[in-house]
């Protein structure tokens, strides 16, 4: 600590007492420490966290922003916010990445479904048998139950 710092502490001590000085020293020593380690989040976890923060956003046909999403717009938005540019349409998305089996799916993989009347549908796998997608009722998390499992047509790894 330089002379000015010591002199400032002596003045504060005379005015406020020891407790304030100790708190002031503690604050400045902690706030000036730029090397406090931060927990690193993987890209896969970051994609899933971003997708989950959007749960509850409404459905909007053709939507690709927080005012409303369709399924491919949701995927496009989440990945673009992580610096990964993917095609905007489900038909183009299904052509990207590497195909993998469900048992090897990891967080952040794309999961594609064939829905009778709607056609292709896409969501983001979140691990432990769940995925997040923009359904007709808005963005939500689903369990890969019997309904969804029998409609899976592909799982693609894009990260």
XYZ file of N, CA, C and O in Angstrom:
636
model
N 0.864 -1.170 0.000
C 0.000 0.000 0.000
C 0.906 1.227 0.000
O 1.881 1.286 0.720
N 0.575 2.231 -0.800
C 1.411 3.424 -0.867
C 1.098 4.394 0.269
O 0.183 4.203 1.047
N 1.888 5.481 0.344
C 1.767 6.463 1.420
C 0.371 7.089 1.452
O -0.217 7.268 2.498
N -0.195 7.385 0.260
C -1.527 7.999 0.202
C -2.572 7.075 0.802
O -3.449 7.508 1.529
N -2.465 5.778 0.526
C -3.410 4.822 1.079
C -3.332 4.742 2.589
O -4.343 4.709 3.286
N -2.117 4.712 3.121
C -1.937 4.661 4.574
C -2.490 5.922 5.212
O -3.178 5.893 6.230
N -2.196 7.084 4.621
C -2.672 8.349 5.156
C -4.205 8.384 5.148
O -4.830 8.785 6.124
N -4.833 7.885 4.059
C -6.295 7.850 3.989
C -6.896 6.947 5.047
O -7.922 7.268 5.648
N -6.252 5.828 5.323
C -6.736 4.913 6.356
C -6.644 5.563 7.728
O -7.552 5.451 8.544
N -5.545 6.299 7.984
C -5.395 6.975 9.285
C -6.502 7.999 9.473
O -7.073 8.103 10.551
N -6.856 8.742 8.423
C -7.928 9.740 8.542
C -9.257 9.032 8.800
O -10.020 9.432 9.669
N -9.562 7.961 8.039
C -10.807 7.224 8.246
C -10.879 6.636 9.647
O -11.925 6.624 10.277
N -9.748 6.132 10.159
C -9.710 5.561 11.490
C -10.038 6.601 12.546
O -10.799 6.351 13.465
N -9.515 7.802 12.358
C -9.795 8.867 13.315
C -11.272 9.250 13.281
O -11.868 9.559 14.291
N -11.874 9.199 12.100
C -13.259 9.651 11.962
C -14.258 8.549 12.324
O -15.215 8.784 13.047
N -14.059 7.321 11.827
C -15.083 6.283 11.929
C -14.766 5.126 12.868
O -15.646 4.403 13.279
N -13.568 4.854 13.159
C -13.237 3.722 14.011
C -12.750 2.536 13.212
O -12.796 2.520 11.979
N -12.271 1.523 13.912
C -11.605 0.371 13.281
C -12.519 -0.456 12.387
O -12.104 -0.934 11.347
N -13.785 -0.675 12.779
C -14.655 -1.571 12.013
C -14.841 -1.099 10.573
O -14.830 -1.896 9.651
N -15.033 0.203 10.388
C -15.226 0.742 9.042
C -13.965 0.554 8.219
O -14.019 0.211 7.038
N -12.823 0.741 8.824
C -11.558 0.588 8.108
C -11.390 -0.850 7.635
O -11.032 -1.097 6.492
N -11.665 -1.811 8.511
C -11.521 -3.206 8.119
C -12.465 -3.552 6.969
O -12.090 -4.248 6.035
N -13.686 -3.057 7.017
C -14.638 -3.317 5.930
C -14.183 -2.657 4.644
O -14.314 -3.221 3.563
N -13.638 -1.443 4.737
C -13.160 -0.729 3.552
C -11.991 -1.485 2.926
O -11.947 -1.685 1.710
N -11.056 -1.911 3.750
C -9.911 -2.662 3.238
C -10.375 -3.965 2.598
O -9.940 -4.316 1.503
N -11.274 -4.683 3.235
C -11.803 -5.924 2.694
C -12.487 -5.690 1.350
O -12.258 -6.411 0.384
N -13.314 -4.657 1.260
C -14.020 -4.353 0.015
C -13.041 -4.088 -1.124
O -13.152 -4.659 -2.193
N -12.057 -3.211 -0.877
C -11.122 -2.866 -1.945
C -10.220 -4.030 -2.314
O -9.871 -4.208 -3.470
N -9.859 -4.859 -1.362
C -9.014 -6.003 -1.703
C -9.791 -7.028 -2.512
O -9.262 -7.633 -3.427
N -11.072 -7.225 -2.207
C -11.878 -8.179 -2.977
C -12.260 -7.632 -4.344
O -12.255 -8.347 -5.324
N -12.609 -6.357 -4.409
C -13.061 -5.797 -5.682
C -11.923 -5.611 -6.665
O -12.143 -5.538 -7.858
N -10.696 -5.542 -6.174
C -9.577 -5.353 -7.090
C -8.961 -6.678 -7.521
O -8.034 -6.703 -8.293
N -9.464 -7.768 -7.026
C -8.916 -9.076 -7.361
C -9.559 -9.576 -8.645
O -10.684 -10.046 -8.639
N -8.823 -9.467 -9.741
C -9.368 -9.863 -11.041
C -9.177 -11.344 -11.327
O -9.650 -11.840 -12.326
N -8.501 -12.054 -10.454
C -8.194 -13.453 -10.751
C -9.079 -14.435 -9.990
O -8.703 -15.571 -9.805
N -10.251 -14.002 -9.538
C -11.157 -14.926 -8.881
C -11.660 -15.910 -9.936
O -12.220 -15.506 -10.949
N -11.436 -17.202 -9.724
C -11.827 -18.164 -10.759
C -13.345 -18.238 -10.899
O -14.072 -18.171 -9.928
N -13.806 -18.376 -12.141
C -15.226 -18.537 -12.426
C -15.437 -19.943 -12.960
O -14.598 -20.487 -13.649
N -16.605 -20.491 -12.666
C -16.942 -21.814 -13.166
C -17.194 -21.710 -14.665
O -17.956 -20.878 -15.132
N -16.540 -22.550 -15.409
C -16.713 -22.571 -16.854
C -17.960 -23.376 -17.207
O -18.183 -24.455 -16.663
N -18.763 -22.855 -18.119
C -19.962 -23.543 -18.589
C -19.677 -24.018 -20.002
O -19.212 -23.251 -20.841
N -19.943 -25.276 -20.274
C -19.712 -25.812 -21.614
C -20.693 -25.181 -22.598
O -21.750 -24.666 -22.207
N -20.351 -25.243 -23.859
C -21.232 -24.714 -24.903
C -22.567 -25.455 -24.888
O -23.628 -24.848 -25.006
N -22.537 -26.761 -24.674
C -23.779 -27.545 -24.612
C -24.669 -27.066 -23.467
O -25.866 -26.876 -23.634
N -24.069 -26.876 -22.288
C -24.849 -26.388 -21.145
C -25.378 -24.981 -21.401
O -26.505 -24.660 -21.028
N -24.572 -24.156 -22.044
C -24.995 -22.790 -22.338
C -26.192 -22.766 -23.286
O -27.142 -21.999 -23.092
N -26.166 -23.633 -24.294
C -27.298 -23.743 -25.234
C -28.554 -24.159 -24.474
O -29.629 -23.566 -24.641
N -28.428 -25.165 -23.624
C -29.590 -25.664 -22.873
C -30.113 -24.588 -21.918
O -31.329 -24.363 -21.834
N -29.224 -23.909 -21.216
C -29.653 -22.852 -20.293
C -30.390 -21.741 -21.030
O -31.416 -21.243 -20.570
N -29.869 -21.354 -22.186
C -30.531 -20.305 -22.977
C -31.904 -20.775 -23.449
O -32.883 -20.035 -23.382
N -31.993 -22.009 -23.893
C -33.280 -22.561 -24.349
C -34.278 -22.603 -23.194
O -35.443 -22.225 -23.355
N -33.824 -23.031 -22.031
C -34.722 -23.136 -20.878
C -35.199 -21.779 -20.382
O -36.303 -21.660 -19.867
N -34.380 -20.749 -20.542
C -34.805 -19.403 -20.135
C -35.951 -18.878 -20.999
O -36.631 -17.935 -20.617
N -36.166 -19.498 -22.145
C -37.222 -19.063 -23.058
C -38.539 -19.817 -22.842
O -39.525 -19.545 -23.530
N -38.556 -20.749 -21.899
C -39.795 -21.480 -21.626
C -40.884 -20.478 -21.251
O -40.673 -19.580 -20.441
N -42.021 -20.633 -21.894
C -43.142 -19.733 -21.647
C -43.358 -18.703 -22.745
O -44.426 -18.100 -22.835
N -42.356 -18.486 -23.606
C -42.541 -17.558 -24.729
C -43.586 -18.152 -25.662
O -43.601 -19.356 -25.920
N -44.459 -17.320 -26.176
C -45.578 -17.786 -27.001
C -45.141 -18.335 -28.358
O -44.058 -18.035 -28.836
N -46.027 -19.111 -28.960
C -45.822 -19.621 -30.308
C -46.230 -18.535 -31.300
O -47.213 -17.823 -31.103
N -45.446 -18.409 -32.363
C -45.809 -17.518 -33.462
C -45.298 -18.140 -34.747
O -44.104 -18.381 -34.886
N -46.202 -18.429 -35.673
C -45.816 -19.017 -36.951
C -44.792 -18.114 -37.626
O -45.011 -16.916 -37.777
N -43.655 -18.682 -38.002
C -42.596 -17.909 -38.650
C -41.757 -17.101 -37.675
O -40.838 -16.395 -38.087
N -42.041 -17.214 -36.393
C -41.355 -16.397 -35.395
C -39.964 -16.889 -35.061
O -39.731 -18.093 -34.938
N -39.046 -15.946 -34.910
C -37.677 -16.313 -34.558
C -37.064 -15.302 -33.589
O -35.876 -15.047 -33.621
N -37.912 -14.714 -32.740
C -37.412 -13.822 -31.701
C -38.301 -13.940 -30.471
O -39.282 -14.673 -30.487
N -37.967 -13.209 -29.419
C -38.664 -13.403 -28.148
C -40.121 -12.946 -28.150
O -40.831 -13.186 -27.189
N -40.571 -12.357 -29.249
C -41.999 -12.035 -29.330
C -42.814 -13.270 -29.715
O -44.040 -13.250 -29.629
N -42.134 -14.336 -30.120
C -42.797 -15.583 -30.458
C -41.929 -16.428 -31.374
O -41.185 -15.899 -32.197
N -42.017 -17.749 -31.213
C -41.192 -18.680 -31.981
C -42.030 -19.760 -32.630
O -43.025 -20.205 -32.059
N -41.595 -20.199 -33.806
C -42.007 -21.511 -34.283
C -40.837 -22.438 -33.966
O -39.820 -21.990 -33.415
N -40.951 -23.715 -34.251
C -39.926 -24.657 -33.773
C -38.538 -24.370 -34.336
O -37.553 -24.336 -33.590
N -38.431 -24.155 -35.640
C -37.109 -23.912 -36.217
C -36.594 -22.516 -35.869
O -35.389 -22.318 -35.716
N -37.504 -21.563 -35.713
C -37.104 -20.223 -35.289
C -36.523 -20.226 -33.886
O -35.569 -19.508 -33.576
N -37.087 -21.069 -33.024
C -36.582 -21.230 -31.665
C -35.158 -21.773 -31.693
O -34.249 -21.234 -31.054
N -34.939 -22.848 -32.439
C -33.607 -23.451 -32.546
C -32.625 -22.444 -33.144
O -31.513 -22.262 -32.632
N -33.037 -21.789 -34.212
C -32.192 -20.792 -34.866
C -31.776 -19.697 -33.878
O -30.608 -19.337 -33.778
N -32.729 -19.176 -33.132
C -32.481 -18.097 -32.175
C -31.504 -18.538 -31.074
O -30.523 -17.857 -30.783
N -31.773 -19.677 -30.454
C -30.934 -20.158 -29.346
C -29.494 -20.332 -29.798
O -28.563 -19.841 -29.161
N -29.293 -21.021 -30.905
C -27.933 -21.277 -31.371
C -27.247 -20.005 -31.863
O -26.049 -19.830 -31.640
N -27.987 -19.111 -32.505
C -27.360 -17.871 -32.990
C -26.868 -17.016 -31.826
O -25.830 -16.369 -31.924
N -27.582 -17.041 -30.699
C -27.153 -16.295 -29.518
C -25.882 -16.878 -28.911
O -25.191 -16.217 -28.144
N -25.576 -18.113 -29.252
C -24.337 -18.754 -28.798
C -23.249 -18.693 -29.873
O -22.206 -19.320 -29.746
N -23.530 -17.931 -30.944
C -22.534 -17.755 -32.006
C -22.510 -18.862 -33.037
O -21.565 -18.971 -33.813
N -23.543 -19.689 -33.074
C -23.607 -20.800 -34.023
C -24.747 -20.522 -34.996
O -25.910 -20.463 -34.601
N -24.398 -20.323 -36.245
C -25.417 -20.026 -37.251
C -25.875 -21.321 -37.917
O -25.084 -22.035 -38.512
N -27.151 -21.589 -37.774
C -27.772 -22.773 -38.365
C -28.809 -22.321 -39.380
O -29.276 -21.179 -39.327
N -29.217 -23.217 -40.278
C -30.301 -22.867 -41.212
C -31.576 -22.516 -40.442
O -31.803 -22.979 -39.326
N -32.423 -21.725 -41.053
C -33.640 -21.247 -40.389
C -34.804 -22.232 -40.489
O -35.663 -22.275 -39.625
N -34.857 -23.049 -41.524
C -36.011 -23.946 -41.703
C -35.698 -25.357 -41.200
O -34.549 -25.800 -41.214
N -36.734 -26.055 -40.782
C -36.581 -27.429 -40.307
C -36.057 -28.326 -41.425
O -35.223 -29.205 -41.187
N -36.520 -28.100 -42.640
C -36.094 -28.904 -43.784
C -34.596 -28.787 -44.030
O -33.945 -29.750 -44.439
N -34.029 -27.604 -43.789
C -32.588 -27.405 -43.943
C -31.822 -27.855 -42.693
O -30.726 -28.402 -42.795
N -32.405 -27.632 -41.522
C -31.759 -28.049 -40.272
C -31.498 -29.551 -40.239
O -30.451 -29.999 -39.784
N -32.456 -30.322 -40.735
C -32.336 -31.778 -40.667
C -31.191 -32.295 -41.540
O -30.703 -33.404 -41.345
N -30.710 -31.470 -42.451
C -29.592 -31.843 -43.324
C -28.236 -31.526 -42.694
O -27.209 -31.939 -43.229
N -28.212 -30.788 -41.596
C -26.943 -30.383 -40.990
C -26.518 -31.347 -39.889
O -27.332 -32.119 -39.377
N -25.265 -31.286 -39.536
C -24.754 -32.052 -38.409
C -24.582 -33.529 -38.693
O -24.744 -34.011 -39.808
N -24.241 -34.252 -37.630
C -23.985 -35.694 -37.714
C -25.125 -36.445 -37.042
O -25.510 -36.137 -35.915
N -25.642 -37.442 -37.724
C -26.733 -38.249 -37.174
C -26.209 -39.158 -36.069
O -25.155 -39.773 -36.195
N -26.969 -39.227 -34.976
C -26.593 -40.073 -33.840
C -27.835 -40.802 -33.326
O -28.953 -40.336 -33.513
N -27.632 -41.928 -32.636
C -28.787 -42.624 -32.045
C -29.227 -41.945 -30.752
O -28.432 -41.245 -30.100
N -30.462 -42.140 -30.361
C -31.013 -41.539 -29.149
C -30.176 -41.875 -27.919
O -29.949 -41.025 -27.068
N -29.683 -43.096 -27.838
C -28.913 -43.490 -26.648
C -27.596 -42.725 -26.514
O -27.019 -42.687 -25.436
N -27.141 -42.070 -27.573
C -25.911 -41.267 -27.516
C -26.195 -39.766 -27.512
O -25.272 -38.961 -27.562
N -27.464 -39.385 -27.445
C -27.824 -37.964 -27.461
C -27.253 -37.241 -26.244
O -27.216 -37.788 -25.144
N -26.795 -36.028 -26.480
C -26.252 -35.182 -25.430
C -26.970 -33.841 -25.446
O -27.608 -33.471 -26.442
N -26.825 -33.104 -24.352
C -27.413 -31.767 -24.272
C -27.015 -30.954 -25.504
O -25.862 -30.990 -25.924
N -27.978 -30.253 -26.061
C -27.711 -29.396 -27.209
C -27.878 -30.052 -28.560
O -27.814 -29.382 -29.583
N -28.089 -31.373 -28.596
C -28.333 -32.033 -29.875
C -29.741 -31.678 -30.353
O -30.627 -31.381 -29.552
N -29.920 -31.714 -31.657
C -31.235 -31.423 -32.239
C -32.000 -32.733 -32.386
O -31.442 -33.750 -32.807
N -33.265 -32.679 -32.040
C -34.100 -33.872 -32.124
C -35.278 -33.551 -33.049
O -35.960 -32.551 -32.864
N -35.450 -34.376 -34.072
C -36.461 -34.147 -35.106
C -37.578 -35.176 -35.001
O -37.334 -36.358 -34.738
N -38.777 -34.684 -35.236
C -39.975 -35.519 -35.145
C -40.785 -35.377 -36.420
O -40.744 -34.347 -37.087
N -41.565 -36.404 -36.703
C -42.561 -36.341 -37.778
C -43.914 -36.312 -37.094
O -44.328 -37.276 -36.446
N -44.583 -35.171 -37.193
C -45.908 -34.994 -36.603
C -46.912 -35.076 -37.761
O -46.740 -34.404 -38.772
N -47.952 -35.884 -37.594
C -48.881 -36.193 -38.686
C -49.301 -34.971 -39.505
O -49.017 -34.881 -40.683
N -49.982 -34.025 -38.899
C -50.543 -32.905 -39.660
C -49.553 -31.756 -39.857
O -49.604 -31.061 -40.861
N -48.641 -31.562 -38.891
C -47.709 -30.437 -38.971
C -46.486 -30.717 -39.834
O -45.808 -29.814 -40.270
N -46.130 -31.964 -40.016
C -44.921 -32.309 -40.765
C -43.730 -32.419 -39.843
O -43.821 -32.995 -38.763
N -42.584 -31.864 -40.257
C -41.367 -31.933 -39.448
C -41.428 -30.977 -38.261
O -41.974 -29.882 -38.353
N -40.825 -31.430 -37.176
C -40.762 -30.616 -35.954
C -39.380 -30.823 -35.339
O -38.801 -31.911 -35.451
N -38.831 -29.786 -34.702
C -37.490 -29.871 -34.119
C -37.474 -29.278 -32.719
O -38.217 -28.329 -32.426
N -36.639 -29.858 -31.863
C -36.429 -29.352 -30.518
C -34.970 -29.524 -30.132
O -34.174 -30.089 -30.888
N -34.620 -29.065 -28.948
C -33.252 -29.149 -28.440
C -33.238 -30.129 -27.272
O -33.945 -29.921 -26.281
N -32.428 -31.164 -27.399
C -32.320 -32.165 -26.335
C -31.647 -31.536 -25.123
O -30.631 -30.849 -25.245
N -32.230 -31.736 -23.937
C -31.708 -31.118 -22.718
C -31.130 -32.139 -21.740
O -30.734 -31.772 -20.640
N -31.080 -33.378 -22.138
C -30.515 -34.416 -21.290
C -31.567 -35.138 -20.481
O -32.686 -34.660 -20.309
N -31.217 -36.319 -19.997
C -32.077 -37.130 -19.139
C -33.476 -37.356 -19.717
O -34.478 -37.288 -19.002
N -33.530 -37.552 -21.036
C -34.807 -37.874 -21.665
C -35.770 -36.719 -21.804
O -36.979 -36.940 -21.891
N -35.263 -35.487 -21.834
C -36.131 -34.312 -22.001
C -35.637 -33.443 -23.154
O -34.483 -33.535 -23.569
N -36.523 -32.603 -23.653
C -36.157 -31.641 -24.687
C -37.009 -30.388 -24.521
O -38.046 -30.404 -23.858
N -36.522 -29.295 -25.112
C -37.252 -28.030 -25.114
C -37.569 -27.708 -26.565
O -36.720 -27.889 -27.450
N -38.789 -27.235 -26.800
C -39.203 -26.904 -28.173
C -40.283 -25.841 -28.148
O -40.893 -25.560 -27.112
N -40.511 -25.250 -29.306
C -41.614 -24.307 -29.466
C -42.794 -25.085 -30.018
O -42.834 -25.425 -31.197
N -43.721 -25.389 -29.137
C -44.924 -26.118 -29.546
C -46.003 -25.108 -29.919
O -45.816 -23.904 -29.766
N -47.128 -25.592 -30.330
C -48.234 -24.692 -30.696
C -48.759 -23.910 -29.497
O -49.478 -22.936 -29.653
N -48.395 -24.328 -28.293
C -48.819 -23.598 -27.085
C -47.681 -22.778 -26.478
O -47.828 -22.228 -25.391
N -46.543 -22.709 -27.167
C -45.408 -21.919 -26.687
C -44.204 -22.793 -26.376
O -44.247 -24.016 -26.515
N -43.132 -22.137 -25.960
C -41.900 -22.863 -25.651
C -42.090 -23.619 -24.340
O -42.532 -23.049 -23.345
N -41.766 -24.909 -24.375
C -41.899 -25.713 -23.161
C -40.960 -26.900 -23.186
O -40.413 -27.255 -24.224
N -40.786 -27.484 -22.011
C -39.976 -28.695 -21.860
C -40.920 -29.893 -21.912
O -42.020 -29.851 -21.374
N -40.454 -30.951 -22.563
C -41.227 -32.189 -22.664
C -40.344 -33.366 -22.293
O -39.129 -33.318 -22.446
N -40.981 -34.420 -21.851
C -40.305 -35.693 -21.612
C -40.451 -36.527 -22.871
O -41.513 -36.522 -23.512
N -39.395 -37.222 -23.226
C -39.477 -38.122 -24.374
C -40.242 -39.373 -23.966
O -39.693 -40.440 -23.769
N -41.543 -39.200 -23.842
C -42.414 -40.311 -23.481
C -42.756 -41.115 -24.733
O -42.199 -40.891 -25.805
N -43.667 -42.036 -24.591
C -44.046 -42.891 -25.712
C -44.538 -42.087 -26.920
O -44.193 -42.385 -28.056
N -45.346 -41.050 -26.666
C -45.857 -40.208 -27.752
C -44.714 -39.652 -28.593
O -44.728 -39.735 -29.817
N -43.733 -39.040 -27.935
C -42.637 -38.392 -28.652
C -41.654 -39.395 -29.228
O -41.176 -39.219 -30.359
N -41.318 -40.430 -28.480
C -40.329 -41.398 -28.965
C -40.731 -42.056 -30.267
O -39.893 -42.266 -31.147
N -42.014 -42.379 -30.420
C -42.416 -43.056 -31.652
C -42.460 -42.101 -32.853
O -42.579 -42.555 -33.982
N -42.291 -40.810 -32.616
C -42.296 -39.826 -33.693
C -40.897 -39.309 -34.058
O -40.742 -38.523 -34.969
N -39.869 -39.751 -33.307
C -38.494 -39.329 -33.617
C -38.088 -39.890 -34.970
O -38.252 -41.081 -35.238
N -37.557 -39.005 -35.815
C -37.034 -39.492 -37.088
C -35.521 -39.330 -37.185
O -34.864 -40.119 -37.857
N -34.951 -38.338 -36.493
C -33.495 -38.152 -36.491
C -33.069 -37.359 -35.271
O -33.830 -36.526 -34.767
N -31.839 -37.625 -34.861
C -31.177 -36.780 -33.870
C -29.860 -36.378 -34.504
O -29.125 -37.229 -35.025
N -29.580 -35.069 -34.467
C -28.379 -34.561 -35.138
C -27.518 -33.798 -34.145
O -28.010 -33.022 -33.337
N -26.222 -34.011 -34.248
C -25.239 -33.294 -33.434
C -24.668 -32.160 -34.274
O -24.095 -32.394 -35.329
N -24.860 -30.931 -33.788
C -24.362 -29.760 -34.517
C -23.257 -29.032 -33.747
O -22.641 -28.109 -34.271
N -23.031 -29.441 -32.472
C -21.924 -28.851 -31.688
C -21.113 -29.960 -31.042
O -21.559 -31.066 -30.890
